[in-house]
XYZ file of C-alpha atoms in Angstrom:
513
model
C -13.556 158.563 -62.217
C -14.444 154.889 -61.810
C -15.337 153.382 -58.456
C -12.497 151.804 -56.509
C -14.225 148.397 -56.656
C -14.397 148.570 -60.466
C -10.709 149.484 -60.740
C -9.782 146.649 -58.366
C -11.511 144.115 -60.667
C -8.860 144.689 -63.348
C -6.565 141.605 -63.575
C -3.329 143.523 -62.958
C -4.657 144.975 -59.674
C -6.499 141.829 -58.593
C -3.283 139.822 -58.953
C -1.009 142.341 -57.225
C -3.224 143.814 -54.448
C -5.318 142.389 -51.614
C -8.348 144.341 -50.307
C -8.169 144.040 -46.500
C -10.998 146.320 -45.290
C -13.223 149.294 -46.089
C -14.013 152.239 -43.808
C -16.802 154.813 -44.155
C -17.564 157.944 -42.159
C -17.609 161.720 -41.964
C -14.539 163.724 -42.986
C -13.405 164.505 -39.439
C -10.092 164.215 -37.610
C -11.429 161.456 -35.369
C -12.546 159.272 -38.284
C -9.260 159.696 -40.191
C -7.325 158.760 -37.029
C -9.286 155.488 -36.823
C -8.181 154.340 -40.281
C -6.788 150.813 -39.915
C -3.629 151.462 -41.894
C -1.184 150.638 -39.099
C -3.046 147.466 -38.047
C -3.169 146.217 -41.631
C 0.538 146.953 -42.102
C 1.507 145.039 -38.929
C -0.768 142.120 -39.800
C 0.534 141.730 -43.346
C 4.121 142.816 -42.523
C 4.174 144.930 -45.655
C 3.267 148.418 -46.769
C -0.413 149.296 -46.970
C -2.358 151.933 -48.872
C -5.737 153.548 -48.191
C -7.601 154.856 -51.251
C -9.755 157.684 -49.833
C -12.711 158.846 -51.931
C -14.777 161.972 -51.222
C -16.547 163.134 -54.401
C -15.022 164.594 -56.479
C -11.674 163.949 -54.693
C -9.705 160.676 -54.623
C -6.483 160.538 -52.552
C -4.012 157.762 -51.688
C -2.421 157.457 -48.211
C 0.466 154.922 -47.971
C 1.890 153.453 -44.722
C 5.470 152.306 -45.332
C 6.487 149.166 -43.469
C 9.650 150.265 -41.593
C 11.104 148.997 -38.326
C 12.372 152.271 -36.910
C 9.521 154.802 -37.378
C 6.123 155.386 -38.948
C 6.230 157.016 -42.365
C 3.040 158.047 -44.140
C 2.951 159.293 -47.733
C -0.104 161.105 -49.123
C -0.433 161.325 -52.909
C -2.653 164.206 -54.075
C -3.208 164.493 -57.834
C -4.865 167.938 -57.657
C -3.036 171.290 -57.417
C -3.340 172.931 -53.993
C -2.072 176.157 -52.439
C 0.828 174.135 -50.940
C 1.700 172.652 -54.354
C 0.050 174.832 -57.038
C 1.995 173.326 -59.959
C 0.229 169.944 -59.913
C 0.301 166.562 -58.163
C 2.500 166.033 -55.097
C 3.704 163.464 -52.532
C 3.441 164.632 -48.896
C 5.653 162.793 -46.347
C 4.405 162.679 -42.735
C 5.823 160.974 -39.622
C 2.718 159.885 -37.664
C -0.873 158.817 -38.076
C -2.069 161.864 -36.118
C -0.298 164.296 -38.439
C -1.564 162.414 -41.500
C -5.134 162.419 -40.140
C -4.935 166.166 -39.427
C -3.687 166.822 -42.968
C -6.511 164.746 -44.487
C -9.140 166.401 -42.270
C -7.934 169.863 -43.328
C -7.770 168.817 -46.986
C -11.276 167.291 -47.042
C -12.994 169.635 -44.606
C -16.621 170.623 -45.128
C -19.182 173.079 -43.856
C -21.081 171.730 -40.815
C -24.215 173.527 -41.990
C -24.548 171.046 -44.861
C -25.679 168.402 -42.361
C -27.960 170.708 -40.379
C -29.822 172.140 -43.379
C -32.647 169.748 -44.300
C -33.329 171.556 -47.575
C -29.915 170.617 -49.023
C -30.040 167.732 -51.464
C -28.439 164.421 -50.537
C -25.770 164.903 -53.243
C -24.467 167.955 -51.354
C -24.471 166.042 -48.051
C -22.133 163.470 -49.633
C -19.405 166.133 -49.425
C -19.283 165.473 -45.674
C -18.573 161.713 -45.980
C -15.682 159.638 -47.295
C -14.865 156.013 -48.037
C -11.459 154.358 -47.530
C -10.396 151.036 -49.122
C -7.252 149.575 -47.529
C -5.020 147.461 -49.799
C -1.892 145.380 -49.159
C 0.565 144.020 -51.658
C 0.322 140.272 -52.305
C 3.395 138.368 -51.165
C 3.229 135.767 -53.929
C 3.417 138.273 -56.772
C 6.660 138.602 -58.589
C 7.200 135.615 -60.840
C 7.247 136.050 -64.577
C 4.581 133.378 -65.028
C 2.085 135.172 -62.800
C 2.724 138.506 -64.497
C 2.268 136.828 -67.870
C -0.998 135.277 -66.665
C -2.272 138.668 -65.467
C -1.359 140.240 -68.798
C -3.103 137.411 -70.654
C -6.289 137.842 -68.594
C -6.267 141.581 -69.232
C -5.804 140.973 -72.961
C -8.704 138.505 -73.007
C -10.927 141.007 -71.232
C -10.014 143.676 -73.783
C -10.732 141.284 -76.665
C -14.098 140.341 -75.153
C -15.021 144.011 -74.804
C -13.985 144.721 -78.400
C -16.024 141.759 -79.636
C -19.014 143.025 -77.673
C -18.595 146.504 -79.155
C -18.384 145.057 -82.685
C -21.512 142.968 -82.050
C -23.414 146.000 -80.774
C -22.316 148.051 -83.790
C -23.526 145.284 -86.144
C -26.862 145.086 -84.330
C -27.219 148.850 -84.453
C -26.520 148.887 -88.194
C -29.026 146.107 -88.902
C -31.664 147.786 -86.744
C -31.087 151.066 -88.560
C -31.556 149.382 -91.935
C -34.680 147.604 -90.689
C -36.104 150.898 -89.455
C -35.454 152.520 -92.823
C -37.169 149.623 -94.625
C -40.159 149.785 -92.276
C -40.423 153.535 -92.794
C -40.445 153.049 -96.568
C -43.120 150.330 -96.288
C -45.214 152.538 -94.024
C -44.969 155.439 -96.488
C -45.926 153.147 -99.396
C -48.898 151.738 -97.485
C -50.053 155.238 -96.591
C -49.969 156.190 -100.272
C -51.953 153.074 -101.206
C -54.537 153.752 -98.497
C -54.927 157.337 -99.687
C -55.341 156.151 -103.298
C -57.965 153.562 -102.300
C -59.876 156.126 -100.264
C -59.878 158.524 -103.218
C -61.108 155.779 -105.559
C -63.829 154.788 -103.091
C -64.958 158.395 -102.793
C -65.229 158.737 -106.576
C -67.225 155.485 -106.851
C -69.625 156.620 -104.140
C -70.182 159.931 -105.925
C -70.930 158.145 -109.212
C -73.332 155.685 -107.549
C -75.229 158.504 -105.848
C -75.470 160.370 -109.151
C -76.877 157.336 -110.963
C -79.384 156.684 -108.189
C -80.619 160.282 -108.253
C -80.940 160.155 -112.051
C -82.916 156.932 -111.781
C -85.286 158.502 -109.243
C -85.884 161.546 -111.435
C -86.599 159.413 -114.513
C -89.031 157.227 -112.530
C -91.148 160.169 -111.296
C -91.163 162.528 -114.276
C -91.123 160.164 -117.259
C -94.189 159.560 -119.508
C -94.732 156.102 -120.985
C -97.175 156.770 -123.919
C -96.018 159.903 -125.705
C -93.044 158.677 -127.661
C -91.029 155.579 -128.127
C -87.805 157.380 -127.178
C -89.125 158.706 -123.836
C -87.669 157.106 -120.646
C -89.852 154.341 -119.277
C -89.858 153.012 -115.748
C -88.364 149.603 -115.300
C -88.082 147.731 -112.032
C -85.347 145.564 -113.508
C -82.926 148.455 -114.246
C -79.398 147.870 -112.898
C -76.526 150.311 -112.407
C -75.366 150.115 -116.031
C -78.860 150.772 -117.483
C -79.201 147.617 -119.566
C -82.836 147.167 -118.571
C -83.666 150.677 -119.736
C -82.170 150.052 -123.141
C -84.188 146.844 -123.524
C -87.468 148.517 -122.537
C -86.947 151.390 -124.947
C -86.109 148.998 -127.732
C -89.259 146.965 -127.182
C -91.446 150.111 -127.083
C -89.972 151.371 -130.303
C -90.424 148.024 -131.976
C -94.064 147.811 -130.832
C -94.791 151.319 -132.068
C -93.330 150.480 -135.454
C -95.423 147.325 -135.749
C -98.701 149.014 -134.815
C -98.138 151.723 -137.425
C -98.145 149.128 -140.186
C -94.751 150.087 -141.491
C -93.245 147.958 -144.219
C -89.632 148.483 -143.188
C -87.372 145.546 -143.679
C -85.548 143.649 -140.949
C -82.292 145.495 -141.741
C -83.912 148.901 -141.300
C -85.430 147.835 -137.995
C -82.000 146.705 -136.774
C -80.459 150.045 -137.747
C -83.247 151.955 -135.989
C -82.841 149.820 -132.900
C -79.069 150.476 -132.853
C -79.576 154.212 -133.388
C -82.019 154.406 -130.487
C -79.586 152.565 -128.233
C -76.715 154.865 -129.240
C -78.790 157.998 -128.632
C -79.873 156.729 -125.233
C -76.274 155.905 -124.257
C -75.073 159.356 -125.354
C -77.811 161.047 -123.347
C -76.938 159.052 -120.216
C -73.242 159.887 -120.614
C -74.074 163.572 -120.949
C -76.229 163.387 -117.830
C -73.441 161.677 -115.893
C -70.839 164.221 -116.987
C -73.030 167.210 -116.202
C -73.982 165.800 -112.825
C -70.330 165.082 -111.949
C -69.409 168.641 -112.956
C -72.187 170.055 -110.776
C -71.007 167.954 -107.826
C -67.445 169.195 -108.323
C -68.611 172.812 -108.400
C -70.659 172.250 -105.253
C -67.638 170.664 -103.552
C -65.401 173.590 -104.538
C -67.927 176.103 -103.196
C -68.249 174.250 -99.905
C -64.463 173.973 -99.622
C -64.049 177.724 -100.079
C -66.724 178.406 -97.464
C -65.049 176.051 -94.984
C -61.681 177.727 -95.529
C -63.209 181.147 -94.901
C -64.920 179.898 -91.743
C -61.659 178.349 -90.490
C -59.792 181.608 -91.114
C -62.490 183.523 -89.227
C -62.318 181.105 -86.288
C -58.531 181.391 -86.100
C -58.766 185.159 -85.978
C -61.433 184.998 -83.273
C -59.397 182.491 -81.172
C -55.733 183.676 -81.120
C -54.486 180.504 -79.402
C -53.246 179.391 -76.000
C -49.736 179.556 -74.539
C -48.209 178.535 -71.192
C -46.299 181.104 -69.112
C -42.785 179.872 -68.258
C -42.920 181.526 -64.807
C -46.347 180.743 -63.289
C -47.117 177.824 -65.696
C -50.670 179.066 -66.210
C -52.320 179.018 -69.647
C -53.394 182.321 -71.252
C -54.590 183.624 -74.602
C -51.866 184.873 -76.911
C -53.253 188.404 -76.794
C -51.641 188.844 -73.330
C -48.260 187.329 -74.245
C -44.963 189.107 -73.472
C -42.165 187.752 -75.662
C -38.408 188.147 -75.083
C -36.884 189.499 -78.294
C -33.552 187.642 -78.150
C -34.562 184.090 -77.232
C -38.273 184.084 -78.055
C -39.460 182.759 -74.682
C -43.006 183.800 -73.806
C -44.456 184.885 -70.470
C -47.630 186.514 -69.240
C -47.317 190.267 -68.845
C -47.896 190.278 -65.071
C -45.099 187.761 -64.376
C -42.577 189.474 -66.641
C -43.424 192.928 -65.251
C -42.993 191.665 -61.665
C -39.723 189.920 -62.595
C -38.283 193.097 -64.156
C -39.346 195.190 -61.163
C -37.719 192.706 -58.754
C -34.400 192.739 -60.636
C -34.343 196.538 -60.695
C -35.062 196.640 -56.954
C -32.121 194.240 -56.432
C -29.888 196.517 -58.582
C -29.167 193.673 -61.031
C -28.116 194.698 -64.520
C -28.306 193.493 -67.271
C -31.762 192.002 -66.780
C -31.724 188.456 -68.155
C -34.436 186.117 -69.381
C -35.779 183.922 -66.544
C -35.611 180.799 -68.736
C -32.347 180.948 -70.702
C -30.563 183.901 -69.058
C -30.597 185.880 -72.350
C -30.214 189.643 -72.083
C -33.363 191.651 -72.720
C -34.150 195.297 -73.151
C -36.080 197.747 -70.998
C -39.780 197.299 -70.347
C -42.451 199.867 -69.734
C -42.514 200.009 -65.929
C -43.045 202.636 -63.236
C -41.299 206.000 -63.340
C -39.304 205.464 -60.126
C -38.108 202.027 -61.207
C -37.232 203.356 -64.659
C -35.077 206.022 -62.989
C -33.224 203.318 -61.044
C -32.744 201.416 -64.293
C -31.114 204.478 -65.910
C -28.832 204.889 -62.872
C -27.678 201.276 -63.165
C -26.902 201.799 -66.845
C -24.897 204.933 -66.027
C -22.985 203.135 -63.251
C -21.395 200.794 -65.792
C -19.197 203.592 -67.220
C -19.431 206.471 -64.716
C -19.041 207.254 -61.013
C -21.426 209.201 -58.801
C -19.769 211.967 -56.766
C -21.325 213.755 -53.807
C -20.417 217.384 -53.107
C -20.225 218.078 -49.367
C -20.552 221.821 -49.971
C -23.790 221.995 -51.935
C -25.121 218.551 -50.983
C -25.838 217.515 -54.605
C -24.739 214.341 -56.425
C -23.991 213.767 -60.084
C -22.398 211.230 -62.438
C -18.920 211.907 -63.867
C -16.990 209.960 -66.477
C -14.998 207.102 -64.946
C -11.915 207.757 -67.089
C -11.845 211.479 -66.305
C -12.313 210.765 -62.601
C -9.363 208.350 -62.496
C -7.132 210.761 -64.458
C -7.889 213.797 -62.268
C -5.480 214.874 -59.486
C -6.499 216.790 -56.372
C -4.026 219.622 -55.617
C -5.366 220.891 -52.281
C -8.064 219.957 -49.812
C -9.852 222.178 -47.343
C -10.704 219.313 -45.004
C -8.687 218.518 -41.865
C -5.912 215.931 -42.294
C -5.268 213.557 -39.389
C -1.580 213.386 -38.432
C -0.309 209.824 -38.023
C -3.370 208.280 -39.606
C -3.728 206.665 -43.010
C -2.881 208.487 -46.204
C -5.367 211.329 -46.731
C -7.742 211.509 -49.703
C -10.486 214.040 -50.174
C -13.044 211.454 -51.229
C -12.090 208.999 -48.479
C -10.749 206.322 -50.862
C -7.345 206.094 -49.146
C -8.952 205.827 -45.721
C -11.290 203.139 -47.046
C -8.358 201.194 -48.494
C -6.565 201.379 -45.139
C -9.690 200.140 -43.354
C -10.126 197.285 -45.841
C -6.540 196.150 -45.286
C -7.133 196.136 -41.540
C -10.411 194.199 -41.769
C -9.327 191.836 -44.549
C -12.021 193.004 -46.959
C -11.642 192.436 -50.708
C -12.176 194.439 -53.877
C -14.230 193.058 -56.752
C -11.651 192.436 -59.538
C -14.220 193.534 -62.124
C -15.412 196.932 -60.873
C -13.240 197.455 -57.730
C -16.303 197.610 -55.476
C -15.433 196.791 -51.822
C -16.910 193.510 -50.558
C -17.159 191.958 -47.107
C -17.914 188.296 -46.467
C -20.415 187.803 -43.635
C -20.863 184.018 -43.794
C -20.953 181.097 -46.211
C -18.414 179.903 -48.738
C -15.594 181.881 -50.362
C -17.377 182.100 -53.738
C -18.483 185.734 -54.042
C -20.779 187.369 -56.622
C -20.581 191.115 -57.266
C -23.984 192.793 -57.156
C -22.862 196.047 -58.821
C -24.941 196.924 -61.913
C -23.285 195.804 -65.137
C -20.531 193.811 -63.360
C -21.760 190.298 -62.392
C -18.182 189.215 -61.574
C -17.637 185.992 -59.625
C -14.436 186.028 -57.531
C -12.715 184.207 -54.674
C -12.685 185.852 -51.235
C -9.484 184.024 -50.218
C -7.117 184.989 -53.032
C -9.179 187.810 -54.575
C -8.819 186.302 -58.046
C -11.634 186.725 -60.556
C -13.376 183.495 -61.556
C -15.805 184.521 -64.318
C -18.236 187.268 -65.289
C -20.615 185.078 -67.286
C -24.361 184.946 -66.639
C -24.681 181.352 -67.893
C -25.156 178.903 -65.028
C -23.215 176.117 -66.751
C -20.207 178.364 -67.410
C -20.298 179.632 -63.810
C -20.342 176.086 -62.368
C -17.418 174.981 -64.567
C -15.311 178.034 -63.678
C -16.009 177.689 -59.933
C -15.097 173.983 -59.963
C -11.858 174.694 -61.855
C -10.822 177.499 -59.474
C -11.494 175.688 -56.205
C -9.359 172.734 -57.203
C -6.428 174.947 -56.157
C -8.160 177.113 -53.550
C -10.392 176.638 -50.500
C -14.147 176.896 -51.011
C -14.988 176.759 -47.287
C -12.656 178.588 -44.924
C -13.201 180.644 -41.804
C -12.213 184.278 -42.365
C -10.905 186.251 -39.399
C -13.177 189.121 -38.424
């Protein structure tokens, strides 16, 4: 619920009520007796109300302004053992009686304050706050009520406008995020394309440079006019090479004394250029193909090496119990939930639960049920006994001294005709197995049965929330009324069920020995 100060800020309450004082203290009889309800009522000559808050409880205590006697009214919105059907008004005739009722209603365990390990949220259960209000004398005219209604309406409209503004901002921000994501994806594609183009250009440049180096070292200048000749002026496209070859061919033709015409020389020059260009293109294509094959071979080798490394290094995982890091070859994985632990931690956890006679054994992280593990022979025998106890009963024969499991249904349906043991006259009802005598003793001592498996339970100390430790049961029940609360193993479900039950029952109560 909201804080009392926040509720008081509403126009309808601010116009009709006046906050006189605030009291804070521990939930004791002395502190509730010191509440300034009577003083505030005499000072204002009107009825007063104390709004008492003790998380998660909030209770109203009203002091009626009467001339003949003190009348206190306590409004409790939660069901209690005195009024189990719901909210109730409790009428009391003195401040002492009202304080005693509040102290009993909001009582707490003294050990919460003495235990330093308890969190401060739990220690808040021992403290309360009381806000004392009086009715305003001037309230009552239609104009003032209309003004209060108008202020409340304006506040509601302002809040709605703020909500609409926030929704618009959220929508625009969502659209902007989508646009930015699209731009980022487009830019990433462009960067990848540019990198690929740059890589191809670098490969081509390296190929041309290597071809130029080979032609410079292995070429011969005097054997033929069509042989590659070195040229210091050669650029990337090879124009200088073409010019040098053309001049050599032309000089060779002139020195031979040929009588070719100018047209024939032009055709020869063009043919030489075309042949040289075709040869360079073939060299470029073959070199690019060889580079691609080399790249593919290296890529396959790298993939094989990566696969080998992954097999040699299985990976690292963190144990959810000891939080140490181990190789995956020592992992122990829970089948149901998939949580992983080191084998030592999980083996020790399973052995501890079996020693505590807890069944089923649940996952330490998510409380999922898990199967049996390979543990010691003695502990495995205890595990089998706990499984058998879920649907059978162990009987002990006083004659032969042996024990064995019998079916629970057959045991409950069997009737004992005669008993050779001595029956005590005037004592409790006799039973051969002692169950009737045990029931009589439990009624005398105030002990309770577990509503799940009917195992006897005795409360030594602490709260009235009990947990059955019988294998396969795990029932949570109340020691006051004996009612079952839940048999779930989920912590969230247990907390919800306990909170719901103790709204109508007492969590802390002294039990007579």
